[in-house]
C-alpha atoms as a printed R data frame, in Angstrom:
    type eleno elety resid chain resno       x       y       z
1   ATOM     1    CA   MET     A     1  11.505   2.522   7.992
2   ATOM     2    CA   SER     A     2  12.393   6.197   8.075
3   ATOM     3    CA   HIS     A     3  10.643   9.094   9.702
4   ATOM     4    CA   ASN     A     4  11.429  11.318   6.723
5   ATOM     5    CA   PRO     A     5   8.267  11.941   4.649
6   ATOM     6    CA   LYS     A     6  10.106  11.618   1.337
7   ATOM     7    CA   VAL     A     7  11.551   8.246   2.362
8   ATOM     8    CA   CYS     A     8   8.118   7.147   3.598
9   ATOM     9    CA   PHE     A     9   6.595   8.024   0.216
10  ATOM    10    CA   PHE     A    10   9.337   5.992  -1.450
11  ATOM    11    CA   ASP     A    11   8.611   3.043   0.870
12  ATOM    12    CA   ALA     A    12   4.879   3.307   0.120
13  ATOM    13    CA   LEU     A    13   5.533   3.405  -3.626
14  ATOM    14    CA   THR     A    14   7.880   0.428  -3.385
15  ATOM    15    CA   ALA     A    15   5.186  -1.521  -1.519
16  ATOM    16    CA   CYS     A    16   2.704  -0.674  -4.285
17  ATOM    17    CA   GLU     A    17   5.142  -1.809  -6.945
18  ATOM    18    CA   TYR     A    18   5.666  -5.132  -5.159
19  ATOM    19    CA   ILE     A    19   1.905  -5.657  -4.820
20  ATOM    20    CA   ILE     A    20   1.491  -4.999  -8.547
21  ATOM    21    CA   GLU     A    21   4.355  -7.368  -9.374
22  ATOM    22    CA   PHE     A    22   3.116 -10.145  -7.073
23  ATOM    23    CA   THR     A    23  -0.428 -10.066  -8.472
24  ATOM    24    CA   ALA     A    24   0.365  -9.485 -12.152
25  ATOM    25    CA   GLY     A    25  -1.307 -11.961 -14.452
26  ATOM    26    CA   ILE     A    26  -2.844 -14.181 -11.785
27  ATOM    27    CA   SER     A    27  -6.476 -14.952 -11.121
28  ATOM    28    CA   PHE     A    28  -8.162 -14.743  -7.749
29  ATOM    29    CA   GLU     A    29  -8.169 -18.548  -7.600
30  ATOM    30    CA   GLN     A    30  -4.406 -18.612  -8.198
31  ATOM    31    CA   TYR     A    31  -3.964 -15.962  -5.520
32  ATOM    32    CA   LEU     A    32  -5.975 -18.025  -3.032
33  ATOM    33    CA   GLY     A    33  -3.997 -21.150  -3.880
34  ATOM    34    CA   ASP     A    34  -0.606 -19.540  -3.297
35  ATOM    35    CA   PRO     A    35  -0.017 -18.699   0.370
36  ATOM    36    CA   LYS     A    36   3.412 -17.182  -0.366
37  ATOM    37    CA   THR     A    37   1.848 -14.634  -2.696
38  ATOM    38    CA   ARG     A    38  -1.006 -13.898  -0.281
39  ATOM    39    CA   PHE     A    39   1.374 -13.378   2.621
40  ATOM    40    CA   ALA     A    40   3.733 -11.252   0.514
41  ATOM    41    CA   VAL     A    41   0.887  -9.015  -0.657
42  ATOM    42    CA   GLU     A    42  -0.465  -8.663   2.879
43  ATOM    43    CA   ARG     A    43   3.014  -7.695   4.127
44  ATOM    44    CA   GLN     A    44   3.289  -4.996   1.481
45  ATOM    45    CA   PHE     A    45  -0.114  -3.625   2.504
46  ATOM    46    CA   GLU     A    46   1.232  -3.445   6.073
47  ATOM    47    CA   ILE     A    47   4.262  -1.458   4.899
48  ATOM    48    CA   LEU     A    48   2.115   0.765   2.680
49  ATOM    49    CA   GLY     A    49  -0.254   1.644   5.516
50  ATOM    50    CA   GLU     A    50   2.539   2.175   8.010
51  ATOM    51    CA   ALA     A    51   4.409   4.486   5.637
52  ATOM    52    CA   LEU     A    52   1.282   6.604   5.092
53  ATOM    53    CA   ASN     A    53   0.610   6.616   8.826
54  ATOM    54    CA   ARG     A    54   4.092   8.004   9.450
55  ATOM    55    CA   ILE     A    55   3.534  10.697   6.832
56  ATOM    56    CA   LYS     A    56   0.228  11.553   8.524
57  ATOM    57    CA   LYS     A    57   2.101  12.151  11.773
58  ATOM    58    CA   LEU     A    58   5.013  14.035  10.199
59  ATOM    59    CA   SER     A    59   3.436  16.133   7.442
60  ATOM    60    CA   PRO     A    60  -0.272  15.370   7.004
61  ATOM    61    CA   GLU     A    61  -0.671  18.037   4.328
62  ATOM    62    CA   LEU     A    62   1.436  15.888   2.002
63  ATOM    63    CA   LEU     A    63  -1.393  13.340   1.892
64  ATOM    64    CA   ASN     A    64  -3.905  15.758   0.352
65  ATOM    65    CA   ASP     A    65  -3.441  14.223  -3.102
66  ATOM    66    CA   VAL     A    66  -3.502  10.588  -1.961
67  ATOM    67    CA   THR     A    67  -6.924   9.080  -2.589
68  ATOM    68    CA   ASP     A    68  -8.391   7.258   0.415
69  ATOM    69    CA   TRP     A    69  -5.225   7.504   2.505
70  ATOM    70    CA   GLN     A    70  -7.240   7.148   5.724
71  ATOM    71    CA   ASP     A    71  -8.753   3.901   4.443
72  ATOM    72    CA   ILE     A    72  -5.306   2.581   3.551
73  ATOM    73    CA   ILE     A    73  -4.113   3.169   7.109
74  ATOM    74    CA   LEU     A    74  -7.256   1.501   8.473
75  ATOM    75    CA   PHE     A    75  -6.704  -1.427   6.109
76  ATOM    76    CA   ARG     A    76  -3.168  -1.818   7.475
77  ATOM    77    CA   ASN     A    77  -4.638  -2.024  10.969
78  ATOM    78    CA   ILE     A    78  -7.044  -4.750   9.853
79  ATOM    79    CA   VAL     A    79  -4.249  -6.750   8.217
80  ATOM    80    CA   ILE     A    80  -2.206  -6.591  11.417
81  ATOM    81    CA   HIS     A    81  -4.771  -6.663  14.206
82  ATOM    82    CA   ALA     A    82  -7.711  -8.506  12.640
83  ATOM    83    CA   TYR     A    83  -5.748 -10.949  10.517
84  ATOM    84    CA   ASP     A    84  -8.216 -13.713  11.329
85  ATOM    85    CA   ARG     A    85 -11.035 -11.746   9.691
86  ATOM    86    CA   LEU     A    86  -9.105 -10.590   6.640
87  ATOM    87    CA   ASN     A    87 -11.093 -11.031   3.436
88  ATOM    88    CA   ASP     A    88  -8.851 -12.336   0.657
89  ATOM    89    CA   GLY     A    89 -11.298 -11.066  -1.955
90  ATOM    90    CA   ILE     A    90 -10.984  -7.504  -0.697
91  ATOM    91    CA   VAL     A    91  -7.191  -7.757  -0.545
92  ATOM    92    CA   PHE     A    92  -6.981  -9.081  -4.111
93  ATOM    93    CA   ASP     A    93  -9.518  -6.598  -5.463
94  ATOM    94    CA   SER     A    94  -7.638  -3.709  -3.897
95  ATOM    95    CA   ALA     A    95  -4.329  -5.017  -5.224
96  ATOM    96    CA   ILE     A    96  -5.682  -5.231  -8.765
97  ATOM    97    CA   ASN     A    97  -7.985  -2.197  -8.881
98  ATOM    98    CA   ASP     A    98  -6.716   0.367  -6.361
99  ATOM    99    CA   VAL     A    99  -2.971  -0.060  -5.991
100 ATOM   100    CA   PRO     A   100  -1.982   0.879  -9.578
101 ATOM   101    CA   ARG     A   101  -3.792   4.240  -9.270
102 ATOM   102    CA   LEU     A   102  -2.265   4.783  -5.846
103 ATOM   103    CA   ALA     A   103   1.202   4.080  -7.236
104 ATOM   104    CA   GLU     A   104   0.702   6.801  -9.850
105 ATOM   105    CA   GLU     A   105  -0.383   9.284  -7.171
106 ATOM   106    CA   LEU     A   106   2.647   8.436  -5.035
107 ATOM   107    CA   LYS     A   107   5.001   8.798  -8.024
108 ATOM   108    CA   ALA     A   108   3.614  12.271  -8.736
109 ATOM   109    CA   ILE     A   109   4.098  13.348  -5.126
110 ATOM   110    CA   LEU     A   110   7.620  11.910  -5.017
111 ATOM   111    CA   ASN     A   111   8.496  13.802  -8.202
112 ATOM   112    CA   ILE     A   112   7.385  17.051  -6.579
113 ATOM   113    CA   LEU     A   113   9.276  16.301  -3.351
114 ATOM   114    CA   THR     A   114  12.399  15.403  -5.320
115 ATOM   115    CA   GLU     A   115  12.305  18.718  -7.187
116 ATOM   116    CA   LYS     A   116  12.357  20.673  -3.922
C-alpha cells in the first residue's frame, strides 16, 4: 500500500467497492453462513481503515469531507486487534448502510485529486 494520499484514496475506494460487491444481494443469515464472504469483507475493512489512517498521517486535511473517518480507522483497529469480539451484525450493517455512501465520498475526492 502506498504512502501517496491519492493512491491511498484509490485503495480505500477499491476496498469499498469490494465490500459492496461481496455483500450485494445477500441476507445477514447468508453472510453469517459464508465464512469466505465474512473474512473477505473484514479484510477489506482492514484495508479501508489502513488507507484512511495513512491519509490522516500524510494529509489529514484531505479527510475533511469523509464522514466518520475517525470511526472507520477505529473500526479497522477492532477488526485487527479485537477480532474475537467483532460483531458480525455491525460489520454487515456497516457494509450495507455505510459503505455505499462512503464510496461516493471517496469518488468525489479522487475526482478532485485527479484534476489537480
